[in-house]
Short mmCIF file of C-alpha atoms and ligand atoms in Angstrom, two decimals:
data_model
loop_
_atom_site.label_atom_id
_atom_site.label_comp_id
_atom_site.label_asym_id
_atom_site.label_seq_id
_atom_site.Cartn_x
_atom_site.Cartn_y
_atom_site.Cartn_z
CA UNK A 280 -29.09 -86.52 -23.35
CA UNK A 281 -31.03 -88.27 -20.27
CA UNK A 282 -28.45 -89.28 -17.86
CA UNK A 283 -29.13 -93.21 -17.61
CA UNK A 284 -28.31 -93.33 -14.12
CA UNK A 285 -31.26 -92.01 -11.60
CA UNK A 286 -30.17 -91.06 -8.35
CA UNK A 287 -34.04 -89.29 -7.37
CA UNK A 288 -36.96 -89.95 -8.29
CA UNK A 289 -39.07 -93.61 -9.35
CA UNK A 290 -37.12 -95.08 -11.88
CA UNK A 291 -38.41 -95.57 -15.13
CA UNK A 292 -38.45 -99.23 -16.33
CA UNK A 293 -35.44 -99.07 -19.02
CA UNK A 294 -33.13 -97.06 -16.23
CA UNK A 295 -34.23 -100.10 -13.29
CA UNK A 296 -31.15 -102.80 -12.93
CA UNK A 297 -32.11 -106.22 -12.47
CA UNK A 298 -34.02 -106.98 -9.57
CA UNK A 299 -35.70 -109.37 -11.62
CA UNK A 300 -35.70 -112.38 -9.19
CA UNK A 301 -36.44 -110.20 -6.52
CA UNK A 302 -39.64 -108.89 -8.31
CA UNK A 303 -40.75 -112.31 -8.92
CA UNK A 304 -40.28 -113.47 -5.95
CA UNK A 305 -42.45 -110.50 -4.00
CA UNK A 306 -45.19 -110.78 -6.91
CA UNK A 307 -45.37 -114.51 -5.81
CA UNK A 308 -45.58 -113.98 -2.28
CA UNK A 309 -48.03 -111.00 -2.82
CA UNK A 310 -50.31 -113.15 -4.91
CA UNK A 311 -50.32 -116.08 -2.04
CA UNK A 312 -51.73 -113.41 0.04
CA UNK A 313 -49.28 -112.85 2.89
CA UNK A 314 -47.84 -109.59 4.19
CA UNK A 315 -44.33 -108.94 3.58
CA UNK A 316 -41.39 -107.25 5.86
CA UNK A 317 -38.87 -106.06 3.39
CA UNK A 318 -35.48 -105.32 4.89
CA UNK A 319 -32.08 -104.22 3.51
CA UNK A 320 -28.99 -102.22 4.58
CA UNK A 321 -29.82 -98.45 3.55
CA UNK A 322 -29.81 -97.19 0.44
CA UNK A 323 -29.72 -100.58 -1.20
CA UNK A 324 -32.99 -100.00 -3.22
CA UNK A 325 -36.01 -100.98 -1.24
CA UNK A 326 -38.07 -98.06 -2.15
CA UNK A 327 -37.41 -98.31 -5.69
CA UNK A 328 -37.98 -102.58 -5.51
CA UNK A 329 -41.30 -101.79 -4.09
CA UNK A 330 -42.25 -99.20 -6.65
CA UNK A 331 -40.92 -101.63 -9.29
CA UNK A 332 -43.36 -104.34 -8.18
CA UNK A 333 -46.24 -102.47 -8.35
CA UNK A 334 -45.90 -101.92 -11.79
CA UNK A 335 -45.71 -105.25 -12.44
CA UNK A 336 -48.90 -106.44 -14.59
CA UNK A 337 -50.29 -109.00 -12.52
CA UNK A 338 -50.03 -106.53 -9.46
CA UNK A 339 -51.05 -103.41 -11.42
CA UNK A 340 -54.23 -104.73 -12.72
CA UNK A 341 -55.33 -106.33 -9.73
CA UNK A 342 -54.80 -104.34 -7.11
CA UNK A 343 -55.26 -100.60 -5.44
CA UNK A 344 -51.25 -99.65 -4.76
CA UNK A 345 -50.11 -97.74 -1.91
CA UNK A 346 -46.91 -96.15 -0.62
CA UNK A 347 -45.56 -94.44 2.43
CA UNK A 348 -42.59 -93.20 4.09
CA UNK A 349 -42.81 -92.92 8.12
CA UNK A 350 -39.54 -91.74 8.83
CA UNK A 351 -40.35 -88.43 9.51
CA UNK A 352 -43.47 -89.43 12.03
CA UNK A 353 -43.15 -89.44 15.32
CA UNK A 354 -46.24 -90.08 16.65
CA UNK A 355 -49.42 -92.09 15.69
CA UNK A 356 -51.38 -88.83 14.82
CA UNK A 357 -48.51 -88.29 11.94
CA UNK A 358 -48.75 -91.61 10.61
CA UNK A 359 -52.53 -91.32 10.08
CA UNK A 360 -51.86 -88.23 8.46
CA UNK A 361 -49.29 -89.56 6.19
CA UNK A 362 -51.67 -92.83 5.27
CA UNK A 363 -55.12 -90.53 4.22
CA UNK A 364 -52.85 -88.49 2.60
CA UNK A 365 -51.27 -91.57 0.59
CA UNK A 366 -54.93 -93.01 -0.26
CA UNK A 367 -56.32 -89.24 -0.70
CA UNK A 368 -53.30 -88.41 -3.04
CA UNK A 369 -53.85 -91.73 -4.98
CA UNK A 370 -57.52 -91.60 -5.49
CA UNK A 371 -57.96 -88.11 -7.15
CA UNK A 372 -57.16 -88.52 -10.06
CA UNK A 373 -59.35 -92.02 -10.04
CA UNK A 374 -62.37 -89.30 -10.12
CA UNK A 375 -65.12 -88.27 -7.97
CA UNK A 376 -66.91 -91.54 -7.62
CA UNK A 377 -63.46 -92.75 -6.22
CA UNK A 378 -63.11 -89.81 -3.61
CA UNK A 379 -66.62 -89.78 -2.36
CA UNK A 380 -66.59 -93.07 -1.39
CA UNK A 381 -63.09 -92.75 0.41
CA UNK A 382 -64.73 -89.61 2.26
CA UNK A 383 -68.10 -91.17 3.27
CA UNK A 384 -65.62 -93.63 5.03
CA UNK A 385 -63.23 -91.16 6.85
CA UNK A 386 -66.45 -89.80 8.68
CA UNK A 387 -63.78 -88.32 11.76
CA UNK A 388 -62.18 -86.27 9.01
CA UNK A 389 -65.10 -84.52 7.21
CA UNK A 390 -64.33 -80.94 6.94
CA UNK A 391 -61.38 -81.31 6.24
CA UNK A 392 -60.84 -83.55 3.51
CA UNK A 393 -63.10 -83.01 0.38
CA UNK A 394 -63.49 -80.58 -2.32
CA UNK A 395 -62.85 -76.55 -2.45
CA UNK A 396 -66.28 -75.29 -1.94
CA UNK A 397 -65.17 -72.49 -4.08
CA UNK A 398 -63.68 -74.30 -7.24
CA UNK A 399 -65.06 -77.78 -6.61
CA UNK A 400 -60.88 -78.90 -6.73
CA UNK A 401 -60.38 -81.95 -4.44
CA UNK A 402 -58.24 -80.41 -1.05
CA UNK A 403 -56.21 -81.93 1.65
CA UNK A 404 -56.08 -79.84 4.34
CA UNK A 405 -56.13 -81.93 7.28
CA UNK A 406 -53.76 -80.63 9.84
CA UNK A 407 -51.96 -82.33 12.55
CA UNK A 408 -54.72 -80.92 15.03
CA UNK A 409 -57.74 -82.16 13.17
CA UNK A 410 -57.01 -85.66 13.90
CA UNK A 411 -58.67 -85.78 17.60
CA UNK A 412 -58.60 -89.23 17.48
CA UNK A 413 -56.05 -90.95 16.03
CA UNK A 414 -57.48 -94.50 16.60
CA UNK A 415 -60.62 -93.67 15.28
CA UNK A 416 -59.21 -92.66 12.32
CA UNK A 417 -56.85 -95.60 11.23
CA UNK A 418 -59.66 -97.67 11.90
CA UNK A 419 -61.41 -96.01 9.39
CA UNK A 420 -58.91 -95.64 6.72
CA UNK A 421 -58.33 -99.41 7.36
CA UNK A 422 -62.14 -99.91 6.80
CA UNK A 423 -61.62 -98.18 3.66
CA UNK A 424 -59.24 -100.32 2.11
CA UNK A 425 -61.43 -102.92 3.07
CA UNK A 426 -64.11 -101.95 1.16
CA UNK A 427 -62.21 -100.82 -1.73
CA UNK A 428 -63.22 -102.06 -5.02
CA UNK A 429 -60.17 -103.79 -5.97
CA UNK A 430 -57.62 -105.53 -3.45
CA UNK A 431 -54.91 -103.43 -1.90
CA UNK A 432 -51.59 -103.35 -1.02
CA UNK A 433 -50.21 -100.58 1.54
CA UNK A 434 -46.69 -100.56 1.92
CA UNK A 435 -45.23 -98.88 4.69
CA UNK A 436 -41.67 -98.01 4.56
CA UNK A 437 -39.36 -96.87 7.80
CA UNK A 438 -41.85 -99.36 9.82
CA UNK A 439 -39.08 -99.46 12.72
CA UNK A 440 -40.37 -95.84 13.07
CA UNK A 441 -43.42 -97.33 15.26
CA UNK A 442 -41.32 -98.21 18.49
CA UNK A 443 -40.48 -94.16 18.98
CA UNK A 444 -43.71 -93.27 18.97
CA UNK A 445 -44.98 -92.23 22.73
CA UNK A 446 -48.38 -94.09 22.24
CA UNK A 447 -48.10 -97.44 23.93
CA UNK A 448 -50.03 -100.03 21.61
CA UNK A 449 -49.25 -98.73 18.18
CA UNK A 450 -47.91 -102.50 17.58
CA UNK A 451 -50.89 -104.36 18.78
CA UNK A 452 -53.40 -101.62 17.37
CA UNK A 453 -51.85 -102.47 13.90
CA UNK A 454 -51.81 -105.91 14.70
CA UNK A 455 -55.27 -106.38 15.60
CA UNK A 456 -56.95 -104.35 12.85
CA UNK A 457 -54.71 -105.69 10.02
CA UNK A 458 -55.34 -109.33 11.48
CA UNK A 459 -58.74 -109.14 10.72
CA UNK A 460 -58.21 -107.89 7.17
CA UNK A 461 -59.14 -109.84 3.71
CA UNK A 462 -58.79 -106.92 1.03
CA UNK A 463 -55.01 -105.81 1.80
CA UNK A 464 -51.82 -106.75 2.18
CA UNK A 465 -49.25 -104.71 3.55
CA UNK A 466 -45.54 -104.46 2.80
CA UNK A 467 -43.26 -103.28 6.16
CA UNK A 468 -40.10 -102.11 5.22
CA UNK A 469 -36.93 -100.76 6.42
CA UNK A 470 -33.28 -100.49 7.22
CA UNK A 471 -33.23 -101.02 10.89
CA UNK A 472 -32.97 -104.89 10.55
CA UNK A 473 -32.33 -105.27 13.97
CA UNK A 474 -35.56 -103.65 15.37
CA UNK A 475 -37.86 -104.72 12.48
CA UNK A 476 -35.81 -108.22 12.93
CA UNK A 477 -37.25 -108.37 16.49
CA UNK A 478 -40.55 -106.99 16.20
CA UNK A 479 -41.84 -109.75 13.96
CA UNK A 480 -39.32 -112.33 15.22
CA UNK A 481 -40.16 -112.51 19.02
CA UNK A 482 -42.97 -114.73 20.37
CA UNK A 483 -44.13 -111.96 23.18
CA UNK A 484 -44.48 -109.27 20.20
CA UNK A 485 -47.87 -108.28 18.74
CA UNK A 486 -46.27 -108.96 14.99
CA UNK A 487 -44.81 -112.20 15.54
CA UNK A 488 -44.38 -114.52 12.81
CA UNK A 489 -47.20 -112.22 10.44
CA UNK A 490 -45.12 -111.81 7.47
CA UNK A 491 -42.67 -113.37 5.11
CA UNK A 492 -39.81 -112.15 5.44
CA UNK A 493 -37.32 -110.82 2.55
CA UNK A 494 -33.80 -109.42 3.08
CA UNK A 495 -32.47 -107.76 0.13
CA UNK A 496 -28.97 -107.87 -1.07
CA UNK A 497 -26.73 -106.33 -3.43
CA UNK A 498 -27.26 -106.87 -7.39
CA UNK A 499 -24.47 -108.98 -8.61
CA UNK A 500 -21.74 -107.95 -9.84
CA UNK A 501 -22.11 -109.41 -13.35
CA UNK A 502 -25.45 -107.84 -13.95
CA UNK A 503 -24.89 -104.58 -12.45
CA UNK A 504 -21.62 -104.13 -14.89
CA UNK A 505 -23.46 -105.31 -17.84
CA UNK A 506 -26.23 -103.28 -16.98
CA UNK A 507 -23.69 -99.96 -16.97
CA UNK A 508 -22.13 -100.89 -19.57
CA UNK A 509 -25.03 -101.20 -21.93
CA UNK A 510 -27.06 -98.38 -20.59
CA UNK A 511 -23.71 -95.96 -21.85
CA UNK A 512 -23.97 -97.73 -25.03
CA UNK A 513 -27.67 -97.06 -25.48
CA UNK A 514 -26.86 -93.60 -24.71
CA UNK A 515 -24.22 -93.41 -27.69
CA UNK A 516 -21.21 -93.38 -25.81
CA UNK A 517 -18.90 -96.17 -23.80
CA UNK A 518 -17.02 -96.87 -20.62
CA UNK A 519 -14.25 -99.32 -19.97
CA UNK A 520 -15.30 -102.92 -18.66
CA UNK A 521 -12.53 -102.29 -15.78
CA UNK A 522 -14.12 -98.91 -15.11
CA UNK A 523 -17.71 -100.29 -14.44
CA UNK A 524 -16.24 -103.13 -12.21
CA UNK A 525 -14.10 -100.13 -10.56
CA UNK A 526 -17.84 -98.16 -9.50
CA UNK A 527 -19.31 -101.86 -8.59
CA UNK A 528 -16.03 -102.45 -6.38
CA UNK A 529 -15.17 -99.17 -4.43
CA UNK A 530 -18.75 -99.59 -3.34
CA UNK A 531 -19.38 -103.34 -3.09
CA UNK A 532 -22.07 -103.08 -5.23
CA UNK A 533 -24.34 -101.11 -2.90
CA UNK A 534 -26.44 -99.62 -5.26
CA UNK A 535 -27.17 -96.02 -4.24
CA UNK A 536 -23.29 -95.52 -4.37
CA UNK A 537 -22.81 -97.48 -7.46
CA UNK A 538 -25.38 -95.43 -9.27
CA UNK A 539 -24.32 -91.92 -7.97
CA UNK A 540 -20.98 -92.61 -9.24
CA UNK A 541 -21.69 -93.34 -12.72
CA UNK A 542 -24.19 -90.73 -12.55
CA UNK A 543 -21.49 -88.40 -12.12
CA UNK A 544 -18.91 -90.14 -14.29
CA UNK A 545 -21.24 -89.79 -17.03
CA UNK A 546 -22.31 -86.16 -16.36
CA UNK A 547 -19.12 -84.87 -16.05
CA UNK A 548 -16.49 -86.69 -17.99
CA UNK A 549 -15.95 -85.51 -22.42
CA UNK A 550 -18.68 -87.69 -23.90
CA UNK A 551 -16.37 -88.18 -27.30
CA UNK A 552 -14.40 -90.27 -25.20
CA UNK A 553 -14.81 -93.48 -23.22
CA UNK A 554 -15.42 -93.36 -20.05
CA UNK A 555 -12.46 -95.09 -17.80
CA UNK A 556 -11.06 -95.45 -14.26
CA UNK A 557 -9.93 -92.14 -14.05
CA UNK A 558 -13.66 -91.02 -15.03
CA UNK A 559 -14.53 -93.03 -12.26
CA UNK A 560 -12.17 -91.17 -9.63
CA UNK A 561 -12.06 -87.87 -10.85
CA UNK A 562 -16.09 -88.44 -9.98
CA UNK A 563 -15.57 -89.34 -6.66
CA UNK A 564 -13.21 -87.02 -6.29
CA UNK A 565 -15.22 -84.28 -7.20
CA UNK A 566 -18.67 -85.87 -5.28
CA UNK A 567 -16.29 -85.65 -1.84
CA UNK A 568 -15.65 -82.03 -2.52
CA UNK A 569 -19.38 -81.08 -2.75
CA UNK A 570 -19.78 -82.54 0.20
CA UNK A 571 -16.99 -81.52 2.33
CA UNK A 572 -19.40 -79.03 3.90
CA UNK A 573 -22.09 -81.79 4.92
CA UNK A 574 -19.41 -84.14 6.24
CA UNK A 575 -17.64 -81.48 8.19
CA UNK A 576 -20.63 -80.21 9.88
CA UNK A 577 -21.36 -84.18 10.35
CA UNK A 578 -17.71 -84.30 12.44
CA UNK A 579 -18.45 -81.22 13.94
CA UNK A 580 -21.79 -82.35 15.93
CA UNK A 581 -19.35 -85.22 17.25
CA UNK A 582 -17.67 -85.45 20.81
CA UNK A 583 -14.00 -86.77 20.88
CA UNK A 584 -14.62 -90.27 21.57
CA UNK A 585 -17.51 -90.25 18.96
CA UNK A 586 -14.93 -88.97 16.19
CA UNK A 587 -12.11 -91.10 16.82
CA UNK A 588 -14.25 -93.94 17.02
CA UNK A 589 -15.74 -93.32 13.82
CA UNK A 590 -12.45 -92.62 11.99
CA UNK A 591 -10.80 -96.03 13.34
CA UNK A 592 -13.77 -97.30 11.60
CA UNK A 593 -13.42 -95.82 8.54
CA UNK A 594 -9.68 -96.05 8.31
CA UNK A 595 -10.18 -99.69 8.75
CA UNK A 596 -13.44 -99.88 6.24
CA UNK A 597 -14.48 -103.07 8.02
CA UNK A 598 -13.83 -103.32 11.88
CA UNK A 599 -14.31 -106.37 13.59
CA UNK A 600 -13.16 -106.98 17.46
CA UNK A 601 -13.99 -103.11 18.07
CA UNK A 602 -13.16 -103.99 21.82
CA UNK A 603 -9.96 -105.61 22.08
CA UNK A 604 -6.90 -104.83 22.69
CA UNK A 605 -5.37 -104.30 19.32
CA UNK A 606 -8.05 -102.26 18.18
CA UNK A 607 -7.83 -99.91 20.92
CA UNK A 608 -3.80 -99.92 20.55
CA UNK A 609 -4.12 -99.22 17.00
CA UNK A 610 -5.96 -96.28 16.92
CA UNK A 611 -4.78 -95.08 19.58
CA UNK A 612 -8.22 -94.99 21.46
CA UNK A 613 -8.97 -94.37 24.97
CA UNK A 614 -10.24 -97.63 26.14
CA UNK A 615 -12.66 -100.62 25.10
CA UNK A 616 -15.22 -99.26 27.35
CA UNK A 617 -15.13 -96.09 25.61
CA UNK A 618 -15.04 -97.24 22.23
CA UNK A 619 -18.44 -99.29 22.90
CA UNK A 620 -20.55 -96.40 24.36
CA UNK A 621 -19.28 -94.39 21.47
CA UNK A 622 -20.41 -97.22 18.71
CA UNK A 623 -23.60 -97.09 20.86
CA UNK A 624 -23.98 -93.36 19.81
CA UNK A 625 -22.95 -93.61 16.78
CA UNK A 626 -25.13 -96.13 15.83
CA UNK A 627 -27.98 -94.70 17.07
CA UNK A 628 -27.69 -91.63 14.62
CA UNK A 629 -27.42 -94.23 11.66
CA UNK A 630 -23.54 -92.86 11.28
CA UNK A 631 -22.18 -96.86 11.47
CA UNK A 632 -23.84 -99.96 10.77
CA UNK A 633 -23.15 -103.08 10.76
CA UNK A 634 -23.16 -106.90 9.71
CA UNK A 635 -23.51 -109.85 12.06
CA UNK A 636 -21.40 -112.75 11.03
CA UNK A 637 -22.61 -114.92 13.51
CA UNK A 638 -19.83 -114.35 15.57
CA UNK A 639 -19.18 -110.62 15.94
CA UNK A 640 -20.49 -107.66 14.71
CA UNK A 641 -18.35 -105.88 11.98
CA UNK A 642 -18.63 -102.67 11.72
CA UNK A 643 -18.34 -99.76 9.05
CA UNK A 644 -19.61 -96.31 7.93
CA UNK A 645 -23.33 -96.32 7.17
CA UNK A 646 -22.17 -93.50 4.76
CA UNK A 647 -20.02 -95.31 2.29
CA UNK A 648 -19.20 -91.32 1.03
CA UNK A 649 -18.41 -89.82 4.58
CA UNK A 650 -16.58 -93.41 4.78
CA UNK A 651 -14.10 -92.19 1.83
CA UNK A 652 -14.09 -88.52 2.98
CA UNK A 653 -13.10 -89.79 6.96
CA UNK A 654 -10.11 -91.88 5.20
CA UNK A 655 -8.88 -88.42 2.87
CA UNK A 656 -9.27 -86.26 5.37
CA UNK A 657 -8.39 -87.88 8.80
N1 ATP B 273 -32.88 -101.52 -9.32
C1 ATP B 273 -32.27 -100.33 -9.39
N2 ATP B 273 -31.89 -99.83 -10.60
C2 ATP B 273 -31.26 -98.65 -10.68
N3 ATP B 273 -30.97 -97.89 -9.62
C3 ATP B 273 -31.32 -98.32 -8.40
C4 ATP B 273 -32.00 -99.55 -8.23
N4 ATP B 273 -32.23 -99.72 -6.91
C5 ATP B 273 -31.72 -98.64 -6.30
N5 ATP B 273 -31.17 -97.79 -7.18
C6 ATP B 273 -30.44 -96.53 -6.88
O1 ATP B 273 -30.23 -96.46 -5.49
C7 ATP B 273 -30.94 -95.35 -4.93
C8 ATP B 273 -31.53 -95.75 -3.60
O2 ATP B 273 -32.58 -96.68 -3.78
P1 ATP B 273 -33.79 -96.78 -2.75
O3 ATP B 273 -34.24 -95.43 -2.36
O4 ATP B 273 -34.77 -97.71 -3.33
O5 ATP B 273 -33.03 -97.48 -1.55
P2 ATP B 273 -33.61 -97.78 -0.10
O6 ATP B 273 -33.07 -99.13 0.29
O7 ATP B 273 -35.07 -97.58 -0.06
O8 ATP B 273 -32.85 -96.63 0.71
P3 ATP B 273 -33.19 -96.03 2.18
O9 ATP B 273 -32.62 -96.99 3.12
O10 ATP B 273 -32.45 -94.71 2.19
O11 ATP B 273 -34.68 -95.87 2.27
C9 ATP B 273 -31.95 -94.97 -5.99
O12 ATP B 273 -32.27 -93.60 -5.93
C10 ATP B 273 -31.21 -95.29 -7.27
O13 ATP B 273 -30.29 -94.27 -7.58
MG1 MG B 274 -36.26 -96.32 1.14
#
């Protein structure tokens, strides 16, 4: 019995919640022809939104798709890597017409990009090394998908990723080349609203005002339940209404948590019976115990002031007015000073996050798990 509720993976179209506005709304802006910068807390389902769109038939039919993930890049030569690999990966089984044309283009990587001389198999083997010239090189590849036969759309995920790499003018190289292009449209994405936020926000940046701009939020809470709740029925079995709004609510709907829960529920609880709260807690129960090794070695990395930071945090879920003097008393922290250089840290490993209101920043585990493990352990 297929587990409706992916946690890896793309997910297939019956196992996708909702989204459905969403979708329409990117298709629309895709097929006005502007580039988008897609932003949402983590784990909220950007990836999957973008993979979701492509599939769409107006989008499928009419254009060449791309993906890529730059988080793990740290330097320009990596991201060109990552994109000839994305187009390379994409094209082979398009045939050989397909490839040639893509490797007549990418003259600064002949050699190592082509076809086994030995089988005749298409091969990647492009190291790190082989890219001399990393400029030359995205200017090629962004020839290429001007050339292409069909529009394209290149969506490049972790885009924040850019502003640690030690070239200088990775934002105005983009810029410029992708200014001047008529045959793609590019998708930015990523979590770090802030960054992203500024890069395309600020007058003096190379990206300013390129894009339109989409922040996406949780699925409501109606759909997502229904959506549980029918995907156990399709699967023959059932769950209690108050036990899907229990999974939407310990999580606030964020949809990575959400998901992994009932995943779990539905793996591990007797299928002759429906599923109900306790399903729900005996799986988060059991989810904190598998981690218990990740999380500790997670506390373990952290100085003093880092971990009692972080567990006032998570003891309060949602911590507004960080710095004042109740806070501080509270938790019996060192000082306000302290506190703030240790959010500082903390933040910049991705271990909090927060919201704006406008007024003050509120704060809370980026993990919503580790969040729940902090409060059962600490
Ligand atoms: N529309 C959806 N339907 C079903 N499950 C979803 C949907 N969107 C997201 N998910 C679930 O949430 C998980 C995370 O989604 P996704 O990877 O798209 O989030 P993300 O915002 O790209 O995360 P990150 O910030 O880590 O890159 C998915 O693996 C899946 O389990
Ligand atoms: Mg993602």
């Amino acid at each position: 019995m297929t587990n409706p509720f992916f946690i890896t993976g793309i997910i297939p179209e019956p196992y996708f919640c909702d989204r459905e506005k969403e979708t329409q709304q990117l298709v629309r802006i895709i097929e006005n022809k502007a580039h988008i910068l897609l932003t949402s807390a983590r784990r909220m389902g950007k990836t999957q939104l973008i993979y979701h769109v492509y599939e769409q038939p107006a989008i499928k039919t009419a254009f060449h798709t791309f993906y890529v993930d730059i988080f793990p890049t740290t330097s320009l030569h990596e991201m060109v890597l990552f994109l000839s690999k994305e187009i390379y990966s994409n094209l082979v089984p398009k045939g050989k017409k397909a490839l040639k044309f893509f490797l007549n283009t990418i003259k600064s990587l002949t050699g190592s990009l082509g076809y086994d001389p030995v089988t005749g198999t298409p091969s990647f083997d492009v190291k790190l090394g082989d890219i001399n010239n990393p400029e030359l090189t995205l200017q090629e590849i962004f020839n290429y998908l001007e050339k292409a036969d069909k529009s394209c759309i290149f969506a490049i995920d972790e885009f924040q990723q850019i502003t640690n790499y030690p070239e200088k003018n990775v934002e105005a190289l983009l810029r410029t080349y992708i200014q001047r292009m008529n045959n793609c449209l590019f998708i930015f994405a990523g979590s770090n609203r802030h960054i992203l936020e500024n890069m395309f926000n600020s007058a003096a940046r190379p990206f300013y005002n390129s894009t339109e701009q989409f922040h996406l939020e949780r699925i409501p809470k109606e759909i997502y339940t229904s959506f549980a709740i029918q995907q156990i029925i399709n699967a023959g079995r059932a769950i209690t209404t108050d036990a899907a709004n229990l999974a939407y609510d310990l999580f606030e709907g964020h949809t990575y948590y959400v998901h992994h829960i009932l995943h779990n529920a539905f793996a591990n609880s007797n299928p002759q019976k429906t599923m109900d709260e306790e399903d729900i807690r005996n799986a988060m129960e059991e989810l904190l115990d598998t981690r218990e090794r990740s999380f500790s070695n997670i506390m373990n990395k952290l100085n003093y002031k880092q971990k009692e930071t972080l567990v006032a945090i998570a003891k309060e879920g949602k911590a507004s007015g960080v710095t004042s003097v109740a806070f501080v008393k509270k938790h019996a922290l060192k000082s306000a000073s302290s506190v703030q250089y240790a959010i500082s840290t903390l933040l910049e490993d991705q271990l909090l996050t927060y919201e704006d209101n406008g007024r003050s920043k509120i704060y809370s585990v980026a993990d919503r798990f580790l969040g729940y493990w902090i409060r059962r352990n600490y």
